[in-house]
């Protein structure tokens, strides 16, 4: 049985599957790691022509809620790829945010925290996810959002405002995130509260000497500290976020789902890159013949490789003593970082992409957004053509539904064009 105060892995050398099983023997936010998987059929073989509009490509969605005999029974009459529907995990929380918080929230609860402080952009999916997750567990969230309050609250900003306590911070102050977060947490604590960074909770929970965590828990329960405030970094893109993605990989690798033998190309959009690294770690530790392809959206390839190395280093430092036999492969890199089919400055939407999202939604019932998941969809279609008869292509749908509402305010002309499209 799992013991909340013993979240480190024993020092006994383990093989990959045993290591992952022990690593994941902990409390989770999600009651189960399951995800629906759908198969998207492509009715044309010309999906990868540069600049080709998606309105020229037909799709249809074959819903496979479960694979009783694995993907070997997939429909090969037309080219297709599969989608892991993490966008369906929660009505308000992005799929990748739910996975990142999967291992974080229980540690916060174990420390008897009462308030969570974090930060993000005005339309931060992370801030909204923290606000909803905290509210569902009786915790208070305090969200420091960059910039000014928008004239109309919508999308993730609206959800953050409804579920959490929002403070808008000038960009000049937001630039020093650590000072900003600590100052706000100290203000909330006043003279009777206590403040701790989540990293300290994590370090203590992973310590071989459980006394560190016991001390923190004892301190948190002192009657003279009625407010126990934890600071969570922007995006929650630290090593604990990797655990939820490794849990997802373990689930997907079951024989009746994606299996362990068939080569896969697992495609995901990359903001910070944390989701991609977590998927790569899971696949490597389990010895799976899976290649993680991450579509770069917010940084250069050098930036993503630095992030990958940082996360791998942190993972090895916290968990790696028991599985050093796979470190050579880990150190060679976990993720294949690729450019978006149509590169642009992060956050920008190109003409025709909103209509492309509309086209996909009308033909498959799957909603993608032009900033994140459309990029992964496009790459999945391209790879499927390249891999005809080869590796199976699987896209992780990270969510982004609520982001469409914020984009509709920013790109009014693009969205107004949908009226004509619908009438036709």
Coordinates of C-alpha atoms in Angstrom, one line a residue:
X1 CA 0.0 0.0 0.0
X2 CA 1.2 3.5 -0.8
X3 CA 2.5 5.6 2.1
X4 CA 2.1 9.4 1.4
X5 CA 5.3 10.2 3.3
X6 CA 7.4 7.7 1.3
X7 CA 7.4 9.0 -2.3
X8 CA 11.1 8.2 -3.1
X9 CA 12.1 5.0 -5.0
X10 CA 14.1 2.4 -3.1
X11 CA 17.8 2.1 -3.8
X12 CA 17.5 -1.4 -5.2
X13 CA 18.4 -1.6 -8.9
X14 CA 15.3 -2.1 -11.0
X15 CA 14.5 -2.9 -14.6
X16 CA 12.5 -0.3 -16.5
X17 CA 9.0 -1.6 -15.8
X18 CA 9.6 -2.2 -12.1
X19 CA 11.2 1.3 -11.8
X20 CA 8.2 3.0 -13.4
X21 CA 5.7 1.0 -11.3
X22 CA 7.5 2.0 -8.1
X23 CA 7.9 5.6 -9.3
X24 CA 4.2 5.8 -9.9
X25 CA 3.2 4.3 -6.6
X26 CA 1.8 7.5 -5.1
X27 CA -1.4 9.5 -4.8
X28 CA -2.7 11.2 -7.9
X29 CA -5.1 14.0 -8.8
X30 CA -6.7 12.0 -11.6
X31 CA -8.5 9.0 -10.2
X32 CA -7.3 7.0 -13.3
X33 CA -5.0 7.7 -16.2
X34 CA -7.4 6.6 -18.9
X35 CA -7.9 8.5 -22.1
X36 CA -10.2 7.9 -25.1
X37 CA -8.5 7.1 -28.4
X38 CA -10.0 8.1 -31.8
X39 CA -8.9 7.1 -35.3
X40 CA -8.9 9.9 -37.9
X41 CA -9.1 8.8 -41.5
X42 CA -7.6 10.8 -44.3
X43 CA -9.3 10.6 -47.6
X44 CA -6.5 12.1 -49.7
X45 CA -2.8 11.2 -50.0
X46 CA -1.8 14.8 -50.7
X47 CA -2.0 16.2 -47.2
X48 CA 1.7 17.1 -46.9
X49 CA 2.0 19.5 -49.9
X50 CA 3.5 22.8 -48.6
X51 CA 0.8 25.5 -48.2
X52 CA -2.0 23.1 -48.9
X53 CA -5.2 24.3 -47.2
X54 CA -7.0 21.8 -45.0
X55 CA -10.2 22.6 -46.7
X56 CA -8.9 20.5 -49.6
X57 CA -8.4 17.5 -47.3
X58 CA -11.3 15.3 -46.1
X59 CA -11.3 13.6 -42.7
X60 CA -13.6 11.5 -40.8
X61 CA -13.4 10.3 -37.2
X62 CA -13.8 6.6 -36.5
X63 CA -14.4 6.4 -32.8
X64 CA -12.6 3.6 -31.1
X65 CA -13.3 4.0 -27.3
X66 CA -11.2 1.0 -26.6
X67 CA -8.9 -1.4 -28.4
X68 CA -9.8 -4.9 -27.3
X69 CA -7.1 -6.4 -29.5
X70 CA -4.7 -3.4 -29.8
X71 CA -3.8 -1.3 -32.8
X72 CA -3.0 -4.2 -35.0
X73 CA -6.7 -4.3 -35.8
X74 CA -6.8 -0.7 -37.0
X75 CA -8.7 0.1 -40.2
X76 CA -6.0 0.4 -43.0
X77 CA -8.4 1.0 -45.9
X78 CA -7.5 4.7 -45.8
X79 CA -4.5 6.5 -44.4
X80 CA -5.1 7.4 -40.8
X81 CA -3.6 8.5 -37.5
X82 CA -4.8 8.1 -33.9
X83 CA -5.6 10.8 -31.3
X84 CA -5.3 10.4 -27.6
X85 CA -8.1 12.6 -26.4
X86 CA -6.7 14.3 -23.3
X87 CA -8.8 17.3 -24.3
X88 CA -11.7 15.2 -22.8
X89 CA -10.1 14.7 -19.4
X90 CA -11.9 17.7 -17.8
X91 CA -14.4 20.3 -19.1
X92 CA -12.3 23.3 -17.9
X93 CA -8.7 22.0 -17.5
X94 CA -6.4 21.5 -20.5
X95 CA -5.3 17.9 -20.9
X96 CA -1.6 18.6 -20.6
X97 CA -2.2 20.8 -17.5
X98 CA -4.2 18.0 -15.9
X99 CA -1.3 15.6 -16.5
X100 CA 1.3 18.1 -15.1
X101 CA -0.8 18.7 -11.9
X102 CA -1.5 14.9 -11.5
X103 CA 1.4 14.4 -9.2
X104 CA 1.6 17.9 -7.8
X105 CA -1.8 18.5 -6.1
X106 CA -1.6 15.4 -3.8
X107 CA 1.8 16.7 -2.4
X108 CA 0.2 20.1 -1.8
X109 CA -2.7 18.3 0.1
X110 CA -0.3 16.1 2.1
X111 CA 1.4 19.3 3.3
X112 CA -2.0 20.7 4.5
X113 CA -1.7 23.8 2.3
X114 CA -4.6 26.2 2.4
X115 CA -3.5 28.7 -0.3
X116 CA -1.7 28.3 -3.6
X117 CA 0.0 31.2 -5.4
X118 CA 1.1 30.9 -9.0
X119 CA 1.3 33.1 -12.1
X120 CA 0.8 33.2 -15.9
X121 CA -0.3 35.2 -18.8
X122 CA -3.7 36.8 -19.1
X123 CA -5.1 33.7 -20.9
X124 CA -3.0 31.2 -18.9
X125 CA -4.3 27.7 -19.2
X126 CA -2.0 26.8 -16.2
X127 CA -3.6 29.5 -14.0
X128 CA -7.1 28.3 -14.8
X129 CA -6.1 24.7 -14.2
X130 CA -4.7 25.6 -10.8
X131 CA -7.7 27.6 -9.9
X132 CA -10.2 24.9 -10.8
X133 CA -8.1 22.1 -9.2
X134 CA -7.8 24.0 -5.9
X135 CA -11.4 24.9 -5.8
X136 CA -12.4 21.3 -6.3
X137 CA -10.3 20.4 -3.2
X138 CA -11.3 23.3 -0.9
X139 CA -8.0 25.2 -1.4
X140 CA -7.8 28.9 -2.3
X141 CA -5.8 29.9 -5.3
X142 CA -4.2 33.3 -6.0
X143 CA -3.3 34.0 -9.6
X144 CA -0.9 36.7 -10.7
X145 CA -1.7 37.4 -14.3
X146 CA 0.6 39.5 -16.5
X147 CA -0.7 42.8 -18.0
X148 CA -4.0 44.5 -17.7
X149 CA -7.5 43.2 -17.1
X150 CA -9.2 42.7 -20.5
X151 CA -12.4 44.6 -21.3
X152 CA -14.3 41.4 -21.6
X153 CA -13.5 38.4 -19.5
X154 CA -13.5 35.2 -21.5
X155 CA -11.7 31.9 -22.0
X156 CA -9.1 30.9 -19.4
X157 CA -9.1 34.4 -18.0
X158 CA -12.8 34.1 -17.2
X159 CA -12.4 30.7 -15.6
X160 CA -9.4 31.9 -13.5
X161 CA -11.5 34.9 -12.3
X162 CA -14.5 32.7 -11.4
X163 CA -12.6 30.0 -9.6
X164 CA -9.6 31.8 -8.2
X165 CA -8.4 35.2 -6.9
X166 CA -6.9 37.2 -9.7
X167 CA -4.4 40.0 -9.5
X168 CA -3.1 41.8 -12.6
X169 CA 0.6 42.6 -12.4
X170 CA 2.3 45.2 -14.6
X171 CA 4.8 43.7 -17.1
X172 CA 7.7 45.5 -15.5
X173 CA 7.1 43.8 -12.1
X174 CA 6.1 40.4 -13.7
X175 CA 9.5 40.2 -15.3
X176 CA 11.0 39.2 -11.9
X177 CA 8.6 36.3 -11.2
X178 CA 10.4 34.9 -8.2
X179 CA 10.3 38.2 -6.3
X180 CA 6.7 38.9 -7.4
X181 CA 5.5 35.5 -6.3
X182 CA 7.3 35.6 -2.9
X183 CA 6.1 39.2 -2.2
X184 CA 2.5 38.3 -2.8
X185 CA 2.7 35.1 -0.8
X186 CA 4.3 37.0 2.1
X187 CA 1.5 39.6 1.9
X188 CA -1.2 36.8 2.1
X189 CA 0.6 35.1 5.0
X190 CA 0.8 38.3 7.1
X191 CA 2.2 37.8 10.5
X192 CA 0.4 34.5 11.3
X193 CA 0.9 32.5 8.1
X194 CA 3.7 30.4 6.7
X195 CA 5.1 30.4 3.1
X196 CA 6.9 27.6 1.3
X197 CA 8.0 27.0 -2.3
X198 CA 6.6 23.8 -3.9
X199 CA 10.2 22.8 -4.7
X200 CA 10.8 22.4 -1.0
X201 CA 7.9 20.1 -0.5
X202 CA 9.0 18.1 -3.5
X203 CA 12.6 17.8 -2.2
X204 CA 11.4 16.7 1.2
X205 CA 9.0 14.1 -0.2
X206 CA 11.8 12.6 -2.3
X207 CA 14.3 12.6 0.6
X208 CA 15.7 9.2 1.7
X209 CA 15.3 10.6 5.2
X210 CA 11.6 11.0 5.8
X211 CA 12.4 13.3 8.7
X212 CA 12.6 16.3 6.4
X213 CA 9.0 15.8 5.2
X214 CA 7.8 15.0 8.8
X215 CA 9.3 18.3 9.9
X216 CA 7.6 20.2 7.1
X217 CA 4.3 18.5 7.9
X218 CA 4.7 19.2 11.6
X219 CA 5.4 22.9 10.9
X220 CA 2.4 23.1 8.5
X221 CA 0.1 21.8 11.2
X222 CA 1.1 24.3 13.9
X223 CA -1.9 26.2 15.3
X224 CA -0.1 29.5 15.0
X225 CA 0.1 29.1 11.2
X226 CA -3.6 29.0 10.1
X227 CA -2.6 30.0 6.6
X228 CA -0.2 27.6 4.8
X229 CA 0.8 29.1 1.5
X230 CA 2.7 27.3 -1.3
X231 CA 4.2 28.9 -4.3
X232 CA 4.0 27.0 -7.6
X233 CA 6.1 28.2 -10.5
X234 CA 4.7 29.5 -13.7
X235 CA 3.4 26.6 -15.9
X236 CA 4.3 24.0 -13.2
X237 CA 6.9 22.9 -15.7
X238 CA 9.2 21.3 -13.2
X239 CA 10.2 17.7 -12.6
X240 CA 7.1 16.7 -10.7
X241 CA 5.1 17.5 -13.9
X242 CA 6.9 14.7 -15.7
X243 CA 5.3 12.0 -13.4
X244 CA 1.8 12.5 -14.8
X245 CA 3.1 12.1 -18.4
X246 CA 5.0 8.9 -17.5
X247 CA 1.8 7.6 -15.9
X248 CA 0.0 8.3 -19.2
X249 CA 2.7 6.4 -21.2
X250 CA 2.4 3.4 -18.9
X251 CA -1.3 3.3 -19.4
X252 CA -1.1 3.7 -23.2
X253 CA 1.6 0.9 -23.4
X254 CA -0.8 -1.8 -22.3
X255 CA -1.2 -4.5 -24.8
X256 CA -4.9 -3.9 -25.3
X257 CA -4.3 -0.2 -26.1
X258 CA -1.1 0.9 -28.0
X259 CA 1.0 -2.0 -26.9
X260 CA 4.8 -2.3 -26.3
X261 CA 6.0 -3.8 -29.6
X262 CA 4.7 -1.7 -32.4
X263 CA 6.8 1.3 -33.5
X264 CA 4.9 4.6 -32.9
X265 CA 5.5 8.2 -33.7
X266 CA 3.9 10.1 -30.8
X267 CA 3.2 13.8 -31.9
X268 CA 2.6 16.6 -29.4
X269 CA 2.6 20.4 -29.6
X270 CA 5.3 22.0 -27.5
X271 CA 4.9 25.2 -25.5
X272 CA 7.4 24.8 -22.7
X273 CA 8.3 21.3 -23.9
X274 CA 7.7 19.7 -20.6
X275 CA 4.9 17.4 -21.9
X276 CA 7.1 16.1 -24.7
X277 CA 10.0 15.4 -22.3
X278 CA 7.7 13.5 -19.9
X279 CA 6.4 11.4 -22.8
X280 CA 9.9 10.7 -23.9
X281 CA 11.1 9.7 -20.4
X282 CA 8.2 7.3 -20.0
X283 CA 8.8 5.7 -23.4
X284 CA 12.6 5.4 -22.7
X285 CA 12.2 4.0 -19.2
X286 CA 9.7 1.4 -20.3
X287 CA 11.9 0.5 -23.3
X288 CA 9.2 1.3 -25.9
X289 CA 9.9 1.7 -29.6
X290 CA 8.2 5.1 -29.6
X291 CA 9.6 8.3 -31.0
X292 CA 8.2 11.5 -29.5
X293 CA 7.9 14.3 -32.1
X294 CA 7.4 17.7 -30.6
X295 CA 6.3 20.7 -32.8
X296 CA 8.2 23.7 -31.5
X297 CA 5.9 26.7 -31.0
X298 CA 7.5 29.1 -28.4
X299 CA 11.2 28.7 -28.5
X300 CA 14.2 27.8 -30.7
X301 CA 15.5 24.3 -31.0
X302 CA 18.5 25.2 -28.7
X303 CA 16.1 26.5 -26.1
X304 CA 14.0 23.3 -26.2
X305 CA 17.2 21.2 -26.0
X306 CA 18.3 23.1 -22.9
X307 CA 14.9 22.6 -21.3
X308 CA 15.1 18.9 -22.1
X309 CA 18.6 18.6 -20.5
X310 CA 17.4 20.5 -17.4
X311 CA 14.4 18.3 -16.9
X312 CA 16.4 15.1 -17.5
X313 CA 19.1 16.3 -15.0
X314 CA 16.4 17.0 -12.4
X315 CA 14.8 13.7 -13.0
X316 CA 18.0 11.8 -12.7
X317 CA 18.9 13.7 -9.5
X318 CA 15.6 12.9 -7.9
X319 CA 14.8 9.4 -9.2
X320 CA 17.7 8.1 -11.3
X321 CA 19.8 6.0 -8.9
X322 CA 17.7 3.0 -9.6
X323 CA 17.7 2.9 -13.4
X324 CA 21.1 4.0 -14.6
X325 CA 21.2 1.3 -17.2
X326 CA 19.0 3.4 -19.5
X327 CA 20.8 6.8 -18.9
X328 CA 22.9 6.5 -22.0
X329 CA 19.8 6.5 -24.2
X330 CA 18.3 9.3 -22.1
X331 CA 21.4 11.5 -22.4
X332 CA 21.3 11.1 -26.2
X333 CA 18.0 12.9 -26.2
X334 CA 14.4 11.9 -25.7
X335 CA 12.5 14.2 -28.1
X336 CA 12.6 14.9 -31.9
X337 CA 12.1 18.6 -32.0
X338 CA 10.6 19.8 -35.3
X339 CA 9.5 23.1 -36.8
X340 CA 5.8 23.8 -37.3
X341 CA 4.6 23.3 -40.9
X342 CA 4.1 27.1 -41.1
X343 CA 6.4 28.7 -38.6
X344 CA 5.5 32.1 -37.0
X345 CA 6.0 34.1 -33.8
X346 CA 4.5 32.3 -30.9
X347 CA 0.8 33.0 -30.4
X348 CA 0.1 34.3 -33.9
X349 CA -2.6 32.9 -36.1
X350 CA -2.3 32.8 -39.8
X351 CA -5.1 33.6 -42.3
X352 CA -7.1 30.4 -43.0
X353 CA -6.2 28.6 -39.9
X354 CA -9.4 29.3 -38.0
X355 CA -11.3 28.0 -41.0
X356 CA -9.0 24.9 -40.9
X357 CA -10.1 24.3 -37.3
X358 CA -13.7 24.7 -38.4
X359 CA -13.2 22.2 -41.2
X360 CA -11.7 19.6 -38.9
X361 CA -14.4 20.1 -36.3
X362 CA -17.2 19.7 -38.8
X363 CA -15.7 16.6 -40.4
X364 CA -14.5 14.8 -37.3
X365 CA -16.2 16.3 -34.2
X366 CA -12.8 17.1 -32.8
X367 CA -11.9 20.7 -31.9
X368 CA -8.4 21.9 -32.4
X369 CA -7.1 25.4 -31.8
X370 CA -4.8 27.3 -34.3
X371 CA -2.1 28.1 -31.7
X372 CA -1.3 24.7 -30.3
X373 CA -3.2 21.6 -31.4
X374 CA -3.6 22.5 -35.1
X375 CA 0.2 22.3 -35.3
X376 CA 0.2 18.8 -33.9
X377 CA -2.7 17.8 -36.2
X378 CA -0.9 19.1 -39.3
X379 CA 2.3 17.3 -38.3
X380 CA 0.4 14.0 -37.7
X381 CA -1.1 14.2 -41.1
X382 CA 2.3 14.8 -42.7
X383 CA 4.0 12.0 -40.8
X384 CA 1.2 9.6 -41.6
X385 CA 1.9 10.1 -45.3
X386 CA 5.6 9.7 -44.8
X387 CA 5.1 6.6 -42.6
X388 CA 2.7 4.8 -45.0
X389 CA 3.1 1.1 -44.1
X390 CA 5.6 2.0 -41.3
X391 CA 5.2 3.4 -37.8
X392 CA 1.8 4.2 -36.4
X393 CA 1.2 7.9 -35.9
X394 CA -0.5 8.9 -32.7
X395 CA -1.2 12.5 -31.7
X396 CA -1.7 13.6 -28.1
X397 CA -4.5 16.2 -28.0
X398 CA -3.5 18.5 -25.2
X399 CA -6.7 20.6 -25.1
X400 CA -7.0 24.3 -25.8
X401 CA -10.7 24.6 -26.2
X402 CA -11.1 27.6 -23.9
X403 CA -8.2 29.3 -25.7
X404 CA -10.5 29.7 -28.7
X405 CA -12.6 32.3 -26.9
X406 CA -9.6 34.5 -26.2
X407 CA -8.4 34.2 -29.7
X408 CA -11.8 35.2 -31.0
X409 CA -11.3 38.6 -29.2
X410 CA -7.8 39.1 -30.6
X411 CA -8.5 37.9 -34.2
X412 CA -12.0 39.3 -34.7
X413 CA -11.8 39.4 -38.5
X414 CA -10.6 35.8 -38.8
X415 CA -13.5 34.6 -36.7
X416 CA -16.1 36.8 -38.4
X417 CA -15.2 35.0 -41.6
X418 CA -16.7 31.8 -40.1
X419 CA -20.2 33.2 -40.6
X420 CA -19.8 33.0 -44.3
X421 CA -18.2 29.6 -44.0
X422 CA -21.1 28.2 -42.0
X423 CA -23.7 29.6 -44.3
X424 CA -22.0 27.8 -47.2

